[in-house]
XYZ file of C-alpha atoms in Angstrom:
499
model
C 134.800 70.394 102.412
C 137.194 68.986 99.826
C 134.798 66.148 99.097
C 132.030 68.490 97.923
C 131.620 69.618 94.360
C 133.428 72.835 93.478
C 130.132 74.340 92.353
C 128.669 74.146 95.849
C 131.496 76.016 97.543
C 130.496 79.516 96.358
C 126.979 78.802 97.649
C 128.416 77.832 101.048
C 130.437 81.041 101.255
C 127.486 83.155 100.102
C 125.304 81.509 102.748
C 127.966 82.216 105.378
C 128.374 85.887 104.394
C 124.644 86.591 104.068
C 123.955 84.869 107.395
C 126.648 86.966 109.012
C 124.996 90.158 107.736
C 121.579 88.918 108.831
C 122.753 88.307 112.400
C 124.787 91.516 112.463
C 122.050 93.813 111.160
C 118.851 92.339 112.568
C 118.883 89.363 114.957
C 119.808 90.990 118.287
C 118.657 94.560 117.648
C 116.457 94.528 120.757
C 119.561 94.685 122.965
C 120.286 98.167 121.639
C 117.184 99.281 123.502
C 119.078 101.976 125.450
C 119.579 103.937 122.216
C 115.940 103.522 121.233
C 114.732 104.774 124.633
C 116.499 108.077 123.986
C 114.439 108.540 120.788
C 111.188 107.328 122.355
C 111.500 109.775 125.235
C 112.120 112.620 122.821
C 108.969 111.664 120.903
C 106.924 111.715 124.119
C 106.151 108.002 124.501
C 104.305 107.137 127.754
C 104.151 110.848 128.645
C 100.340 110.728 128.682
C 100.445 108.177 131.528
C 101.944 110.711 133.924
C 100.448 113.909 132.536
C 98.244 114.359 135.597
C 101.010 113.582 138.063
C 102.621 116.483 139.913
C 106.403 116.687 140.281
C 109.035 116.340 137.587
C 111.011 113.656 139.429
C 107.918 111.486 139.874
C 107.083 111.810 136.168
C 110.600 110.806 135.155
C 110.431 107.834 137.530
C 107.137 106.631 136.018
C 108.506 107.012 132.495
C 111.646 105.034 133.302
C 109.546 102.336 134.940
C 107.429 101.891 131.796
C 110.449 101.763 129.499
C 112.134 99.261 131.809
C 109.025 97.073 131.768
C 109.012 97.011 127.945
C 112.586 95.693 127.880
C 111.969 93.268 130.758
C 109.141 91.557 128.863
C 111.017 91.547 125.539
C 114.233 90.134 127.023
C 112.250 87.520 128.949
C 110.479 86.322 125.802
C 113.790 86.350 123.907
C 115.000 83.648 126.305
C 111.834 81.839 127.288
C 110.684 81.347 123.697
C 113.914 79.463 122.902
C 112.536 76.149 124.081
C 109.455 76.553 121.832
C 111.547 77.857 118.942
C 113.895 74.894 119.266
C 110.970 72.474 119.068
C 109.557 74.242 115.979
C 112.975 74.200 114.320
C 113.580 70.500 115.099
C 110.056 69.409 114.203
C 109.234 71.495 111.127
C 112.628 72.492 109.738
C 114.456 75.641 108.723
C 111.944 77.089 106.268
C 108.987 77.033 108.653
C 111.065 78.389 111.543
C 112.498 81.210 109.424
C 109.155 82.220 107.940
C 107.723 82.373 111.463
C 110.692 84.435 112.646
C 110.466 86.811 109.684
C 106.719 87.270 110.250
C 107.248 88.115 113.913
C 110.158 90.452 113.171
C 108.241 92.299 110.449
C 105.186 92.607 112.671
C 107.338 94.098 115.417
C 109.017 96.673 113.181
C 105.690 97.711 111.647
C 104.149 98.137 115.107
C 106.985 100.483 116.097
C 106.736 102.325 112.765
C 103.045 103.085 113.207
C 103.114 103.650 116.951
C 103.072 107.103 118.503
C 103.018 108.793 121.885
C 99.256 108.186 121.961
C 99.796 104.488 121.154
C 102.781 103.878 123.430
C 101.365 100.518 124.555
C 102.230 99.117 121.098
C 105.859 99.027 122.228
C 105.132 95.981 124.415
C 104.100 93.608 121.588
C 106.451 95.330 119.115
C 109.702 94.822 121.042
C 108.617 91.317 122.049
C 108.029 90.334 118.400
C 111.400 91.789 117.377
C 113.129 89.848 120.173
C 111.498 86.476 119.404
C 111.835 86.896 115.628
C 115.498 87.827 116.012
C 116.383 84.780 118.123
C 114.697 82.562 115.512
C 116.923 84.075 112.810
C 119.988 83.293 114.926
C 118.795 79.763 115.700
C 118.349 78.886 112.030
C 121.728 80.406 111.120
C 123.790 78.482 113.695
C 123.568 75.350 111.532
C 125.547 77.119 108.778
C 128.634 76.079 110.751
C 127.939 72.501 109.596
C 128.944 73.531 106.067
C 132.504 74.211 107.264
C 133.565 71.065 109.085
C 137.023 72.164 110.201
C 135.842 75.614 111.317
C 132.397 74.709 112.628
C 132.870 76.092 116.148
C 134.457 79.283 114.826
C 131.475 80.004 112.575
C 129.013 79.389 115.421
C 130.977 81.653 117.764
C 131.233 84.463 115.222
C 127.494 84.267 114.504
C 126.766 84.659 118.223
C 129.142 87.632 118.312
C 127.338 89.179 115.346
C 124.053 88.694 117.220
C 125.473 90.737 120.115
C 126.826 93.436 117.801
C 123.453 93.914 116.129
C 122.484 95.957 119.191
C 124.111 98.837 117.276
C 121.139 98.906 114.846
C 119.078 101.017 117.259
C 122.102 103.285 117.704
C 122.091 103.928 113.945
C 118.379 104.707 114.168
C 119.143 107.180 116.973
C 121.860 108.892 114.891
C 119.518 109.117 111.891
C 116.794 110.516 114.154
C 119.141 113.292 115.279
C 119.778 114.034 111.603
C 116.071 114.442 110.900
C 115.013 110.903 109.856
C 111.812 109.966 111.656
C 111.405 106.833 113.754
C 108.624 105.692 111.429
C 110.838 105.896 108.330
C 113.638 103.878 109.945
C 111.359 101.052 111.040
C 109.486 100.961 107.731
C 112.887 100.429 106.083
C 113.618 97.568 108.496
C 110.255 96.073 107.566
C 111.084 96.190 103.844
C 114.380 94.415 104.574
C 112.317 91.338 105.401
C 112.141 90.746 101.634
C 115.857 89.927 101.804
C 115.237 87.447 104.632
C 112.514 85.713 102.605
C 114.705 85.468 99.484
C 117.554 84.071 101.562
C 115.177 81.506 103.092
C 114.297 80.062 99.683
C 117.608 80.531 97.855
C 120.369 80.067 100.426
C 118.908 77.950 103.221
C 117.690 74.324 103.355
C 114.063 73.381 103.701
C 114.787 71.055 106.627
C 118.228 71.088 108.276
C 121.902 71.137 107.338
C 123.180 67.714 108.480
C 126.372 67.103 110.436
C 128.632 65.530 109.344
C 127.941 66.878 105.879
C 126.965 64.314 103.202
C 128.947 64.115 100.009
C 127.918 66.649 97.319
C 125.367 68.230 99.642
C 123.215 70.964 98.050
C 120.261 73.032 99.209
C 118.019 75.899 98.148
C 116.732 76.430 94.620
C 119.114 75.013 92.006
C 117.470 75.513 88.633
C 114.266 73.850 89.750
C 116.017 70.949 91.465
C 117.511 70.829 94.944
C 119.120 67.577 96.039
C 119.857 67.560 99.735
C 121.135 64.006 99.540
C 122.613 62.719 96.302
C 122.110 59.069 95.365
C 125.340 57.125 95.591
C 126.278 54.914 92.681
C 127.621 51.429 93.449
C 130.020 49.732 91.064
C 129.338 46.216 92.325
C 126.952 44.143 94.430
C 129.677 43.920 97.082
C 129.739 47.717 97.489
C 125.964 47.779 97.787
C 125.926 45.071 100.486
C 128.663 46.830 102.455
C 126.710 50.082 102.308
C 123.510 48.378 103.512
C 125.423 46.680 106.347
C 126.880 50.010 107.502
C 123.445 51.638 107.360
C 121.979 48.805 109.454
C 124.773 49.062 112.014
C 124.340 52.850 112.228
C 120.569 52.505 112.615
C 121.035 49.941 115.386
C 123.376 52.326 117.228
C 120.847 55.175 116.956
C 118.069 52.887 118.210
C 120.140 51.861 121.232
C 120.934 55.470 122.059
C 117.287 56.473 121.697
C 116.099 53.752 124.081
C 117.939 55.480 126.936
C 117.065 59.031 125.864
C 114.533 59.931 128.590
C 116.585 58.634 131.532
C 119.803 60.164 130.200
C 118.186 63.570 129.678
C 116.758 63.515 133.193
C 120.128 62.636 134.673
C 121.735 65.520 132.753
C 119.188 68.038 134.052
C 119.555 66.830 137.643
C 123.354 66.767 137.556
C 125.352 69.357 139.518
C 127.189 70.305 136.331
C 123.936 71.456 134.757
C 122.468 73.064 137.885
C 125.593 75.118 138.640
C 125.795 76.103 134.978
C 122.168 77.241 135.055
C 122.857 79.361 138.134
C 126.025 80.778 136.518
C 124.185 81.839 133.352
C 121.152 83.185 135.210
C 123.167 85.410 137.563
C 125.360 86.940 134.874
C 122.492 87.384 132.426
C 120.342 89.077 135.093
C 123.137 91.576 135.719
C 123.386 92.366 132.001
C 119.660 92.717 131.459
C 119.270 95.010 134.472
C 122.156 97.155 133.236
C 120.744 97.509 129.706
C 117.190 98.133 130.931
C 118.268 100.857 133.386
C 121.129 102.431 131.410
C 119.175 105.523 130.370
C 117.976 106.508 133.875
C 121.443 105.748 135.273
C 123.088 108.078 132.752
C 120.485 110.763 133.443
C 121.235 110.553 137.162
C 125.037 110.660 136.725
C 124.873 113.458 134.110
C 122.380 115.545 136.128
C 119.833 115.172 133.301
C 122.102 116.861 130.757
C 120.686 115.561 127.413
C 123.958 116.179 125.537
C 125.994 114.075 127.949
C 123.335 111.368 128.061
C 123.338 111.229 124.260
C 127.155 111.107 124.169
C 127.383 108.180 126.597
C 124.472 106.370 124.961
C 126.322 106.591 121.644
C 129.512 105.316 123.286
C 127.645 102.319 124.696
C 126.095 101.529 121.314
C 129.462 101.780 119.519
C 131.074 99.334 121.948
C 128.330 96.814 121.106
C 129.779 96.622 117.598
C 132.882 95.022 119.086
C 130.935 91.948 120.196
C 131.671 90.175 116.927
C 135.401 90.807 117.486
C 135.410 89.625 121.113
C 133.406 86.424 120.625
C 136.153 84.270 118.993
C 138.567 84.901 121.889
C 136.590 82.620 124.157
C 136.649 79.885 121.541
C 140.430 80.142 121.319
C 140.684 79.813 125.111
C 138.478 76.717 125.129
C 140.364 75.160 122.188
C 143.857 75.959 123.476
C 144.512 72.267 124.247
C 143.809 71.163 120.681
C 146.765 69.444 119.062
C 148.402 68.642 122.402
C 148.709 65.045 123.625
C 146.103 63.916 126.130
C 146.992 62.693 129.590
C 147.231 58.886 129.897
C 143.705 57.497 129.809
C 142.122 60.950 129.370
C 139.222 61.236 126.917
C 138.597 64.135 124.555
C 135.535 65.113 126.593
C 137.552 65.276 129.811
C 140.211 67.404 128.110
C 137.550 69.768 126.747
C 135.890 70.003 130.149
C 139.204 70.743 131.861
C 139.940 73.448 129.291
C 136.559 75.092 129.897
C 137.433 75.935 133.538
C 139.516 78.966 132.531
C 136.780 80.277 130.237
C 134.120 79.975 132.959
C 136.387 81.660 135.521
C 137.284 84.562 133.210
C 133.608 85.116 132.369
C 132.742 85.264 136.073
C 135.662 87.630 136.750
C 134.630 89.929 133.902
C 131.089 90.081 135.299
C 132.403 90.970 138.761
C 134.568 93.795 137.399
C 131.710 94.990 135.216
C 129.333 95.024 138.226
C 131.805 96.955 140.364
C 132.393 99.605 137.671
C 128.648 99.958 137.044
C 128.112 100.529 140.763
C 130.557 103.423 141.067
C 128.660 106.735 140.550
C 131.359 108.245 138.336
C 130.314 109.125 134.797
C 133.719 108.830 132.996
C 134.209 105.369 134.520
C 131.220 104.136 132.535
C 133.376 103.987 129.405
C 135.264 101.118 131.059
C 131.938 99.636 132.172
C 130.750 99.556 128.542
C 133.928 97.751 127.426
C 133.687 95.151 130.185
C 129.983 94.669 129.483
C 130.369 93.842 125.791
C 133.400 91.622 126.472
C 131.567 89.734 129.196
C 128.401 89.365 127.135
C 130.394 87.919 124.220
C 132.084 85.405 126.514
C 128.825 84.519 128.255
C 126.697 83.251 125.381
C 129.494 81.639 123.395
C 130.722 79.921 126.573
C 127.204 78.776 127.431
C 126.707 76.952 124.126
C 130.246 75.551 124.132
C 130.022 74.210 127.684
C 126.687 72.459 127.061
C 128.121 70.790 123.953
C 131.193 69.644 125.926
C 129.685 68.543 129.221
C 126.629 66.662 127.956
C 125.762 64.242 125.127
C 125.234 65.826 121.727
C 121.758 64.283 121.407
C 120.582 66.429 124.337
C 122.153 69.728 123.260
C 119.030 71.318 121.749
C 116.816 70.428 124.698
C 119.361 71.486 127.312
C 120.104 74.743 125.479
C 116.408 75.577 125.251
C 115.844 74.641 128.896
C 118.747 76.668 130.281
C 117.820 79.729 128.235
C 114.150 79.490 129.214
C 114.777 79.093 132.943
C 117.368 81.871 132.951
C 114.807 84.009 131.109
C 112.317 83.496 133.945
C 114.971 84.513 136.473
C 115.761 87.609 134.405
C 112.273 88.899 135.272
C 113.769 89.902 138.631
C 115.212 92.955 136.892
C 111.839 94.710 137.075
C 111.362 94.277 140.877
C 114.938 95.502 141.326
C 114.179 98.570 139.221
C 110.928 99.224 141.098
C 112.754 98.904 144.420
C 115.315 101.518 143.375
C 112.663 103.919 142.116
C 110.414 103.397 145.108
C 111.779 102.465 148.533
C 115.371 103.505 147.783
C 114.404 106.903 146.391
C 116.328 106.486 143.126
C 119.644 105.524 144.771
C 120.754 102.100 143.424
C 123.674 101.691 145.887
C 122.176 98.858 147.954
C 120.876 97.022 144.891
C 124.307 97.294 143.256
C 125.975 95.891 146.368
C 123.480 93.014 146.395
C 124.215 92.314 142.724
C 127.973 92.291 143.376
C 127.467 89.740 146.159
C 125.196 87.739 143.881
C 127.827 87.818 141.145
C 130.292 86.166 143.514
C 128.079 83.071 143.421
C 128.963 82.665 139.728
C 132.481 81.605 140.734
C 131.059 78.398 142.227
C 130.567 76.964 138.742
C 134.196 77.108 137.478
C 135.422 75.905 140.893
C 133.033 72.945 140.780
C 134.051 72.061 137.214
C 137.718 72.214 138.257
C 137.079 69.902 141.238
C 135.030 67.596 139.017
C 137.910 67.337 136.535
C 140.351 66.622 139.381
C 138.081 63.809 140.583
C 137.914 62.338 137.092
C 141.703 62.459 136.837
C 142.086 60.865 140.301
C 139.667 58.075 139.429
C 141.552 57.467 136.204
C 144.867 57.269 138.064
C 143.390 54.930 140.695
C 141.970 52.684 137.998
C 145.332 52.556 136.218
C 147.139 51.820 139.497
C 144.676 49.069 140.440
C 145.031 47.568 137.006
C 148.795 47.567 137.332
C 148.650 46.099 140.876
C 146.148 43.369 140.124
C 147.858 42.654 136.837
C 151.212 42.051 138.515
C 149.543 39.932 141.230
C 147.835 37.822 138.605
C 151.134 37.291 136.823
C 152.784 36.119 140.070
C 149.910 33.718 140.698
C 150.336 32.234 137.268
C 154.041 31.726 137.953
């Protein structure tokens, strides 16, 4: 960043700070749904659907099923829309993507604000709009890392952590509700905050994209009526101009060559075992998290014997732990970058070193999910404090590790497509949370023991991915050693022949 004008640096830092607040206060609010359910139940949402049903337990079961369905749809769209959002962002730029995201987010908050027990069905489009709008805000903010070349990965990781921590927004709404602030007032305030998002879109974000690597003297936003995203370079001589044109031609030729193999290369990436095992790894762990969040309220009610004070206390504890996501997220980046600055093995590439370093991160994420699943399965209320800690730690590792692994294991030109594809497919798989919930409430009579055991066994499959990556790295190292040995053998033979 030393090559940029001093006047642009405050703008970079202001963009970074405001983006951090945007992700922390808005982008992932939908994942604080457990806190919101507590308020919605108190206001009587969906109660009219089971008013004619006899039996308190049956009514509670129907209510929980409806609330679980709302989160299932919202969390599915949060993932599945990523592939469409990525296309919109790549094709039309930051401004269009952000304005779409802000419109969806504002629509969602207004729908909640003007919903009521009689209009409970509005929660389905409302939470879905909040989820899709929030992921668009995150997507457009990730590029802010390009402004800080030496700390690019750190910025991206922290933004993802802030996205996780924003689940605490609904917890704040719950606390305000208990202090007498209505649900409508809280969501109207969130709607008015969209003015800040719009101002930031025009003043502190580019119209198209922030390039990487960053051009010299790069500026963006409104700068006194003139915004130069690419400054014209002055050439002192004809020689400098010709050299610049030659470099541009060479760079364009390289891009053209890469593009000619784009379709085949992308297909080979998708069909590779590295990608398929990674997709399974993400889908399994994400399904466990979504099912836990969507069923947290009924689980706490069951363990607390429907004591509203205890349920409120543990719901607050869960929401508070979500704030720690922004603190946990950088740890995974440090684990994956622990080899930086150390000499590479003979013949080893940077990509191979990065891939080898990712094995520990993938293994720890799988181990955290296993421990989290075991704790969530034990019907002991105080143990859920540990479950909450493991859940937020694992969630922070999961999404940061997902993006980092895709950027390491596959070509950079395919990152956006692969990221959108893996999130969309895993979003489809996350729909299984609703059949699991229905099974518990129906055939299993409210006892989730067998489903929890099945999920623990399913979680064990996530360990296949780090094991496969480890074996893959060992094969690469063995091939490299064999190639070096063959070169040495044939080289010495050739020298003897010459003699």
